[in-house]
Structure formats: C-alpha cells, structure tokens
Amino acid sequence: MPSNGRSANSAARSASRPVRESFDVVITAQRAVLPDGEQSCAIAVAGGRIAAIEPLSQRPPAHRTVTLTDDVVVLPGLVDSHVHICEPGNTDWEGFATASLAAAAGGVTTLVDMPLDCVPTTTDVAALEVKQASARGQCHVDVGFWGGVVPGNLEELSALSDAGVLGFKCFLVDSGSDEFPPVSAAEMEQALSVLADTELPLLVHAESAEVATALPMVNSAHYPDYLRARPRGIENLAVAQVIEAARRTGGHAHICHLSSSDAVPMLRSAQLEQVRITAETCPHYLALCAEDIADGMTTLKCSPPIRERANQGPLWNALGSGVIDAVVSDHSPCTPSMRQAASGDFGAAWGGIASLQLGLPVVWTAASARGFSLSAVARWMSEGPARLAGLPTKGGIEVGMDADFCVLAPEERFEVEAGRLAHRHPGTPYDGRSLLGVVRETWLRGRPIDRSEARGQLLSGRGRP
C-alpha cells in the first residue's frame, strides 16, 4: 500500500523539531496507529495540529494531559469520501447536521459530499455556493464537496475547480435523479481530458448504460431477480471503459463502490502499467452477501448490488494488495416510505445503504475475522480516502497533520439498535447485528467533538478551509 510519501517514523521526526515549553494537550496511549504501525506514544497537540509524537517515557509538558485506558486504540480520524447528504432540497432524507453527528459517532472526522440527491445538484459554481451556505454552521465534522459532471457542463469544470471542489463525480448509467443525468463513455473521456492537467480525480459510477438498457425491468420482492438485473458484466464493461479513458487521457479516474471482483484483475493490470486508476469499495460489499437477503429486504438494495458470498474473498484480497485502496460508506439515505417496505419491491425501492455511523465496526468485525490489523483498516478508511480527496492534513497520525482522532475499543462488542443511530432516519440493514469495535470518542483538531457545538469546517481544494 503506498504511504502517500509520509515518514516511516513520526516519533523520530518529531525529535528533530524544537521542543515547546508546553503544548495545548498531550494524549498518552498504549496503542496508537501511526504510519509505521501500532505503537505506544504520547501525541502532543498545538493549534489543532499534531506537534510532536514521543515515547511515553518522554511525554512532553502540556496544559492538559489525557491518559487513555489500555483497552482503546487511537486511530486517525476516518475520512468518508462518499456520502450523500442531500441538503439543500432533500433535507428530509438527510442533512448536514444529522449526517455530521452520525459521522462523529462513528469515528469519522471528515466527509466529502456527493453532488447529487440535493437541489440544485452541484454542477456549477452557483450551486456549490448554495450548498456551502446550507452547510455552514451545521457541521460537527469537516466537510468537503465533489462537483458533478453531466452532459453539457464541461465548461463549468474549471470554475468549479477554482471554487474549491475536491474532484468530480459522474454516472455512466441512470443515476436515479433527473437532475443528474448520466454521461456517455465519450463524454466521460472528455471530462478526464479537461481534468488531466489538474490533480483532481474523476469519480465514476461504473455501470454500463448499453448493457443496462437491454436488461428487463424488475418488479419483484425476490432479491435474486434484482441481482440478475444488475449482473457483474454491467460493471465489468464500464470499468474497462474507464480504464481505457484514463489511459488515453492521462487523467485520474476513480471507480466508485466496486462490487464486482471480476474487475480486480483489470484494475491490477492497469495500475501496473501506470494508468492513473484507483478504486474504492464499501462495507456492505465486504460484510453482506446475496445469499442472506430475504424477500422484501429493501434496506439492502443498492447499485451496484450486494453480490454472492464467493465475490467477497477477491475484494478483500484486492484491499490487502492495494489494488483497492479505500473503503467508504456510500451512505445514501432516504425517507422510510421510499424503501417500499410494504410491497418489498426491489424495483420500486430507493437504492442505497444507510451506514455512515457503522462503517468502522462493520469493517473491523469482518477484517479482524480475516486476519487484518487495525493499521490496515486505517489505511483503507483514513489514509486512502484522504489521498483521493487531496486532503494532505487528514488521514494519519503524524506531525503537522490535523489532530483528528478516533478512540476505538476494538475488543468491545455491541448490538446495533437502529433507533439509537444519529442518521436522520434510523433504518439500516445492520439493525440487530452484533459488531466488534465501539467508538468511545472522536476528536476534531485536538478536541473531542461535542454534539452541542458544530465546529466543523468547510474544506476547499487541497483541503484547506
């Protein structure tokens, strides 16, 4: 896994810096996930940034010292770069206040909001400014924004880049929103050409419209019917189109929510050939499987769909090898009525998994069972998404970075109670599940997040407020 150019030993690097008389706060931890693995250390914070990382025996002086118990681990604050917040326009689905509270409860300190499911969609600077105005003063964590690529708005991309979006998102298939139509493969390549000289990625919902139009409509409560309507081939063809567009243009293309493990060899080959292609997957593809989805369980509908159990192993292997380098929620909420619970019709139900608050324990429960470490989870859920979004002070515990932390009790189990989640609507497919890993505290820029104080900042291009 690439280290994003970070030092292999933060403690050694801090030793070469001038020693302050006293820091704002020092956190002493028996276990902290640093870039070179788990260590015991003292983390000193000044001005909201990590100012030093020292051995416990050399704990520096501070105005306040926080000594953590032995049963917790300090992780870098999670970065969730794929969240549909829906405000303005559809705030009854979700909003900045509720989404950011759910994020904080789940150890997430930075969100990047998707450009659709809001009104207006974020496809020009005026719409971005409306969204920023809606978010301002409501956020409990830091929030950045993706811009949108839709037919006819290529001339808006430069202005959106200048206005501070962290990158762009497009669909190759119907998005489900009339206000955010899909682009053709040729239009996607044109957008990559426009963005090639920037450091901004183009995030692609990679399902093929050509294949989708030939598939039958689904009006069924039987999940296998829905799965047959979104076969792996619809995803595999689109991934191949994105890879070749990135190869021809030199732009950075990113595959959103990869579900088909068949596409992994294509991605691996392209990366070895230095094509600028990256990929993410989601907790639901790693922890849930089609065989367990009963008739009418529409809270489990998403696109691409949750696939068979045999599909999971290769996705985990791709994470382990670095072919996939990020795990993000794709939190896509809606009102309860949109789930079509009464009919259980997968065709009519809104597609999207509500899981923003639960991503870390879902992934840690499954990852630990497969022998992965918390350091690996931090690479996927903190470092990888921060690198994608171009947030150089997020995603790691290292001198000079924002003092954003997730304090996790990794051996503690809990049972999910949907009604206690901070999302605007409590529905989640994980209701009643026993998960491993309790988030005890979430720190933003050197202070624990307090739900009574919305002090999250809006992030602009390259990660600064």
Tab-separated table of N, CA and C in Angstrom, residues 103-207:
chain	number	residue	atom	x	y	z
A	103	ALA	N	-21.546	10.820	11.588
A	103	ALA	CA	-20.135	10.621	11.278
A	103	ALA	C	-19.302	10.655	12.551
A	104	ALA	N	-19.510	11.684	13.377
A	104	ALA	CA	-18.733	11.817	14.609
A	104	ALA	C	-18.942	10.623	15.530
A	105	ALA	N	-20.167	10.117	15.603
A	105	ALA	CA	-20.445	8.953	16.443
A	105	ALA	C	-19.738	7.705	15.931
A	106	GLY	N	-19.394	7.692	14.638
A	106	GLY	CA	-18.728	6.542	14.049
A	106	GLY	C	-17.241	6.707	13.856
A	107	GLY	N	-16.629	7.754	14.439
A	107	GLY	CA	-15.188	7.939	14.323
A	107	GLY	C	-14.747	8.659	13.078
A	108	VAL	N	-15.704	9.193	12.307
A	108	VAL	CA	-15.396	9.891	11.052
A	108	VAL	C	-15.231	11.376	11.358
A	109	THR	N	-14.122	11.962	10.937
A	109	THR	CA	-13.862	13.379	11.192
A	109	THR	C	-13.927	14.231	9.931
A	110	THR	N	-13.991	13.601	8.762
A	110	THR	CA	-14.079	14.339	7.503
A	110	THR	C	-15.030	13.627	6.561
A	111	LEU	N	-15.973	14.375	5.993
A	111	LEU	CA	-16.894	13.869	4.975
A	111	LEU	C	-16.634	14.608	3.674
A	112	VAL	N	-16.855	13.929	2.544
A	112	VAL	CA	-16.920	14.607	1.253
A	112	VAL	C	-18.279	14.278	0.652
A	113	ASP	N	-19.036	15.333	0.370
A	113	ASP	CA	-20.432	15.217	-0.033
A	113	ASP	C	-20.557	15.046	-1.537
A	114	MET	N	-21.424	14.135	-1.943
A	114	MET	CA	-21.675	13.883	-3.357
A	114	MET	C	-22.536	14.988	-3.983
A	115	PRO	N	-22.401	15.210	-5.302
A	115	PRO	CA	-23.055	16.362	-5.934
A	115	PRO	C	-24.503	16.142	-6.329
A	116	LEU	N	-25.086	14.989	-6.029
A	116	LEU	CA	-26.478	14.732	-6.402
A	116	LEU	C	-27.296	14.368	-5.172
A	117	ASP	N	-28.599	14.198	-5.377
A	117	ASP	CA	-29.591	13.985	-4.328
A	117	ASP	C	-29.857	15.253	-3.525
A	118	CYS	N	-29.322	16.370	-3.998
A	118	CYS	CA	-29.619	17.683	-3.435
A	118	CYS	C	-30.232	18.528	-4.553
A	119	VAL	N	-30.803	19.651	-4.183
A	119	VAL	CA	-31.387	20.573	-5.166
A	119	VAL	C	-30.903	21.979	-4.834
A	120	PRO	N	-30.089	22.617	-5.691
A	120	PRO	CA	-29.659	22.136	-7.003
A	120	PRO	C	-28.501	21.146	-6.895
A	121	THR	N	-28.291	20.366	-7.949
A	121	THR	CA	-27.127	19.498	-7.997
A	121	THR	C	-25.875	20.350	-8.198
A	122	THR	N	-24.745	19.864	-7.710
A	122	THR	CA	-23.517	20.669	-7.678
A	122	THR	C	-22.789	20.563	-9.011
A	123	THR	N	-23.370	21.184	-10.033
A	123	THR	CA	-22.791	21.114	-11.375
A	123	THR	C	-22.336	22.465	-11.896
A	124	ASP	N	-22.430	23.507	-11.072
A	124	ASP	CA	-21.852	24.803	-11.413
A	124	ASP	C	-21.533	25.537	-10.117
A	125	VAL	N	-20.840	26.645	-10.221
A	125	VAL	CA	-20.367	27.351	-9.034
A	125	VAL	C	-21.529	27.891	-8.211
A	126	ALA	N	-22.565	28.378	-8.859
A	126	ALA	CA	-23.714	28.903	-8.127
A	126	ALA	C	-24.327	27.828	-7.232
A	127	ALA	N	-24.434	26.616	-7.751
A	127	ALA	CA	-24.996	25.520	-6.957
A	127	ALA	C	-24.069	25.154	-5.803
A	128	LEU	N	-22.760	25.175	-6.052
A	128	LEU	CA	-21.802	24.906	-4.973
A	128	LEU	C	-21.959	25.921	-3.850
A	129	GLU	N	-22.128	27.175	-4.207
A	129	GLU	CA	-22.263	28.219	-3.193
A	129	GLU	C	-23.546	28.045	-2.388
A	130	VAL	N	-24.614	27.596	-3.035
A	130	VAL	CA	-25.859	27.320	-2.315
A	130	VAL	C	-25.639	26.191	-1.314
A	131	LYS	N	-24.938	25.155	-1.750
A	131	LYS	CA	-24.687	24.025	-0.850
A	131	LYS	C	-23.801	24.439	0.315
A	132	GLN	N	-22.755	25.206	0.051
A	132	GLN	CA	-21.876	25.668	1.122
A	132	GLN	C	-22.646	26.517	2.129
A	133	ALA	N	-23.526	27.369	1.628
A	133	ALA	CA	-24.325	28.202	2.525
A	133	ALA	C	-25.230	27.346	3.409
A	134	SER	N	-25.772	26.269	2.843
A	134	SER	CA	-26.629	25.372	3.622
A	134	SER	C	-25.841	24.653	4.707
A	135	ALA	N	-24.593	24.302	4.404
A	135	ALA	CA	-23.781	23.528	5.347
A	135	ALA	C	-23.198	24.385	6.454
A	136	ARG	N	-22.945	25.639	6.151
A	136	ARG	CA	-22.194	26.493	7.083
A	136	ARG	C	-22.899	26.599	8.434
A	137	GLY	N	-22.149	26.331	9.502
A	137	GLY	CA	-22.674	26.431	10.856
A	137	GLY	C	-23.418	25.208	11.348
A	138	GLN	N	-23.568	24.165	10.508
A	138	GLN	CA	-24.311	22.967	10.893
A	138	GLN	C	-23.434	21.747	11.138
A	139	CYS	N	-22.173	21.798	10.727
A	139	CYS	CA	-21.368	20.574	10.623
A	139	CYS	C	-20.556	20.312	11.884
A	140	HIS	N	-20.621	19.090	12.351
A	140	HIS	CA	-19.861	18.667	13.529
A	140	HIS	C	-18.521	18.050	13.150
A	141	VAL	N	-18.304	17.781	11.882
A	141	VAL	CA	-17.024	17.327	11.356
A	141	VAL	C	-16.696	18.190	10.144
A	142	ASP	N	-15.468	18.083	9.645
A	142	ASP	CA	-15.097	18.844	8.454
A	142	ASP	C	-15.766	18.243	7.224
A	143	VAL	N	-16.137	19.097	6.273
A	143	VAL	CA	-16.894	18.659	5.096
A	143	VAL	C	-16.309	19.305	3.842
A	144	GLY	N	-16.022	18.478	2.838
A	144	GLY	CA	-15.651	18.955	1.515
A	144	GLY	C	-16.705	18.545	0.503
A	145	PHE	N	-16.510	18.956	-0.737
A	145	PHE	CA	-17.555	18.757	-1.748
A	145	PHE	C	-16.957	18.262	-3.052
A	146	TRP	N	-17.628	17.290	-3.670
A	146	TRP	CA	-17.345	16.894	-5.051
A	146	TRP	C	-18.215	17.736	-5.972
A	147	GLY	N	-17.700	18.075	-7.147
A	147	GLY	CA	-18.512	18.657	-8.200
A	147	GLY	C	-19.073	17.557	-9.087
A	148	GLY	N	-20.046	17.912	-9.921
A	148	GLY	CA	-20.664	16.928	-10.798
A	148	GLY	C	-20.334	17.152	-12.259
A	149	VAL	N	-20.202	16.052	-13.000
A	149	VAL	CA	-20.063	16.085	-14.457
A	149	VAL	C	-21.337	15.507	-15.052
A	150	VAL	N	-22.032	16.318	-15.836
A	150	VAL	CA	-23.250	15.901	-16.519
A	150	VAL	C	-23.152	16.372	-17.965
A	151	PRO	N	-23.997	15.875	-18.843
A	151	PRO	CA	-23.926	16.328	-20.236
A	151	PRO	C	-24.035	17.846	-20.351
A	152	GLY	N	-23.081	18.447	-21.044
A	152	GLY	CA	-23.155	19.869	-21.327
A	152	GLY	C	-22.490	20.797	-20.332
A	153	ASN	N	-21.843	20.268	-19.269
A	153	ASN	CA	-21.260	21.212	-18.306
A	153	ASN	C	-19.730	21.170	-18.267
A	154	LEU	N	-19.093	20.705	-19.352
A	154	LEU	CA	-17.627	20.673	-19.371
A	154	LEU	C	-17.023	22.049	-19.117
A	155	GLU	N	-17.669	23.079	-19.598
A	155	GLU	CA	-17.125	24.429	-19.417
A	155	GLU	C	-17.213	24.905	-17.968
A	156	GLU	N	-17.959	24.193	-17.130
A	156	GLU	CA	-18.077	24.571	-15.726
A	156	GLU	C	-16.967	23.965	-14.869
A	157	LEU	N	-16.240	22.973	-15.400
A	157	LEU	CA	-15.312	22.214	-14.553
A	157	LEU	C	-14.174	23.076	-14.039
A	158	SER	N	-13.627	23.928	-14.886
A	158	SER	CA	-12.519	24.779	-14.458
A	158	SER	C	-12.953	25.733	-13.349
A	159	ALA	N	-14.120	26.337	-13.506
A	159	ALA	CA	-14.612	27.272	-12.497
A	159	ALA	C	-14.906	26.561	-11.180
A	160	LEU	N	-15.475	25.353	-11.251
A	160	LEU	CA	-15.724	24.569	-10.038
A	160	LEU	C	-14.419	24.198	-9.352
A	161	SER	N	-13.402	23.852	-10.163
A	161	SER	CA	-12.088	23.549	-9.590
A	161	SER	C	-11.561	24.759	-8.840
A	162	ASP	N	-11.635	25.926	-9.469
A	162	ASP	CA	-11.156	27.157	-8.828
A	162	ASP	C	-11.962	27.486	-7.578
A	163	ALA	N	-13.229	27.107	-7.575
A	163	ALA	CA	-14.100	27.412	-6.433
A	163	ALA	C	-13.891	26.466	-5.265
A	164	GLY	N	-13.099	25.396	-5.452
A	164	GLY	CA	-12.704	24.588	-4.312
A	164	GLY	C	-13.244	23.182	-4.226
A	165	VAL	N	-13.935	22.667	-5.259
A	165	VAL	CA	-14.342	21.272	-5.167
A	165	VAL	C	-13.094	20.390	-5.130
A	166	LEU	N	-13.220	19.224	-4.519
A	166	LEU	CA	-12.078	18.328	-4.343
A	166	LEU	C	-11.895	17.369	-5.515
A	167	GLY	N	-12.844	17.379	-6.433
A	167	GLY	CA	-12.824	16.499	-7.587
A	167	GLY	C	-14.231	16.445	-8.154
A	168	PHE	N	-14.481	15.464	-9.020
A	168	PHE	CA	-15.758	15.410	-9.736
A	168	PHE	C	-16.308	13.995	-9.761
A	169	LYS	N	-17.629	13.920	-9.929
A	169	LYS	CA	-18.325	12.639	-9.983
A	169	LYS	C	-19.217	12.605	-11.219
A	170	CYS	N	-19.257	11.443	-11.891
A	170	CYS	CA	-20.195	11.246	-12.993
A	170	CYS	C	-20.758	9.840	-12.939
A	171	PHE	N	-21.861	9.655	-13.638
A	171	PHE	CA	-22.506	8.348	-13.795
A	171	PHE	C	-22.423	7.931	-15.248
A	172	LEU	N	-22.213	6.644	-15.484
A	172	LEU	CA	-22.314	6.093	-16.833
A	172	LEU	C	-23.661	5.416	-17.066
A	173	VAL	N	-24.491	5.382	-16.040
A	173	VAL	CA	-25.819	4.773	-16.111
A	173	VAL	C	-26.776	5.693	-15.369
A	174	ASP	N	-28.053	5.500	-15.555
A	174	ASP	CA	-29.060	6.333	-14.902
A	174	ASP	C	-28.788	6.442	-13.407
A	175	SER	N	-28.702	7.679	-12.910
A	175	SER	CA	-28.386	7.907	-11.502
A	175	SER	C	-29.596	7.788	-10.592
A	176	GLY	N	-30.782	7.741	-11.167
A	176	GLY	CA	-31.996	7.781	-10.372
A	176	GLY	C	-32.493	9.189	-10.126
A	177	SER	N	-31.727	10.189	-10.620
A	177	SER	CA	-32.092	11.591	-10.435
A	177	SER	C	-32.178	12.267	-11.794
A	178	ASP	N	-33.332	12.833	-12.114
A	178	ASP	CA	-33.476	13.531	-13.390
A	178	ASP	C	-32.547	14.735	-13.472
A	179	GLU	N	-32.187	15.303	-12.319
A	179	GLU	CA	-31.321	16.483	-12.293
A	179	GLU	C	-29.841	16.141	-12.473
A	180	PHE	N	-29.514	14.845	-12.479
A	180	PHE	CA	-28.110	14.439	-12.601
A	180	PHE	C	-28.020	13.294	-13.623
A	181	PRO	N	-28.200	13.624	-14.924
A	181	PRO	CA	-28.226	12.580	-15.946
A	181	PRO	C	-26.849	11.973	-16.174
A	182	PRO	N	-26.806	10.761	-16.697
A	182	PRO	CA	-25.519	10.119	-16.958
A	182	PRO	C	-24.825	10.721	-18.169
A	183	VAL	N	-23.517	10.517	-18.235
A	183	VAL	CA	-22.738	10.890	-19.417
A	183	VAL	C	-22.437	9.630	-20.212
A	184	SER	N	-22.152	9.813	-21.483
A	184	SER	CA	-21.699	8.689	-22.308
A	184	SER	C	-20.243	8.399	-21.999
A	185	ALA	N	-19.760	7.265	-22.477
A	185	ALA	CA	-18.340	6.941	-22.295
A	185	ALA	C	-17.468	8.001	-22.953
A	186	ALA	N	-17.907	8.538	-24.095
A	186	ALA	CA	-17.132	9.586	-24.779
A	186	ALA	C	-17.112	10.870	-23.961
A	187	GLU	N	-18.250	11.234	-23.354
A	187	GLU	CA	-18.295	12.442	-22.526
A	187	GLU	C	-17.452	12.276	-21.267
A	188	MET	N	-17.456	11.072	-20.698
A	188	MET	CA	-16.602	10.795	-19.547
A	188	MET	C	-15.135	10.994	-19.907
A	189	GLU	N	-14.735	10.524	-21.094
A	189	GLU	CA	-13.348	10.693	-21.532
A	189	GLU	C	-13.014	12.164	-21.772
A	190	GLN	N	-13.962	12.922	-22.309
A	190	GLN	CA	-13.732	14.357	-22.487
A	190	GLN	C	-13.495	15.043	-21.142
A	191	ALA	N	-14.265	14.657	-20.138
A	191	ALA	CA	-14.081	15.247	-18.810
A	191	ALA	C	-12.712	14.894	-18.247
A	192	LEU	N	-12.278	13.663	-18.443
A	192	LEU	CA	-10.941	13.271	-17.986
A	192	LEU	C	-9.863	14.084	-18.694
A	193	SER	N	-10.060	14.368	-19.959
A	193	SER	CA	-9.099	15.193	-20.699
A	193	SER	C	-9.013	16.593	-20.107
A	194	VAL	N	-10.181	17.173	-19.783
A	194	VAL	CA	-10.206	18.508	-19.195
A	194	VAL	C	-9.481	18.520	-17.848
A	195	LEU	N	-9.640	17.430	-17.073
A	195	LEU	CA	-9.085	17.369	-15.727
A	195	LEU	C	-7.661	16.839	-15.681
A	196	ALA	N	-7.129	16.384	-16.808
A	196	ALA	CA	-5.835	15.695	-16.806
A	196	ALA	C	-4.707	16.559	-16.274
A	197	ASP	N	-4.757	17.862	-16.508
A	197	ASP	CA	-3.680	18.739	-16.054
A	197	ASP	C	-3.892	19.231	-14.626
A	198	THR	N	-4.993	18.881	-14.015
A	198	THR	CA	-5.220	19.208	-12.611
A	198	THR	C	-4.850	17.973	-11.790
A	199	GLU	N	-4.879	18.118	-10.497
A	199	GLU	CA	-4.669	16.949	-9.636
A	199	GLU	C	-6.000	16.424	-9.112
A	200	LEU	N	-7.095	16.811	-9.769
A	200	LEU	CA	-8.413	16.416	-9.295
A	200	LEU	C	-8.877	15.133	-9.970
A	201	PRO	N	-9.425	14.200	-9.207
A	201	PRO	CA	-9.900	12.942	-9.786
A	201	PRO	C	-11.302	13.065	-10.355
A	202	LEU	N	-11.625	12.161	-11.269
A	202	LEU	CA	-12.995	11.985	-11.734
A	202	LEU	C	-13.503	10.666	-11.174
A	203	LEU	N	-14.470	10.740	-10.285
A	203	LEU	CA	-15.078	9.557	-9.685
A	203	LEU	C	-16.195	9.082	-10.608
A	204	VAL	N	-16.204	7.799	-10.890
A	204	VAL	CA	-17.140	7.268	-11.875
A	204	VAL	C	-17.997	6.167	-11.263
A	205	HIS	N	-19.311	6.335	-11.382
A	205	HIS	CA	-20.231	5.235	-11.098
A	205	HIS	C	-20.196	4.340	-12.334
A	206	ALA	N	-19.500	3.224	-12.201
A	206	ALA	CA	-19.153	2.415	-13.373
A	206	ALA	C	-20.119	1.249	-13.550
A	207	GLU	N	-21.234	1.540	-14.194
A	207	GLU	CA	-22.135	0.521	-14.720
A	207	GLU	C	-22.486	0.954	-16.133
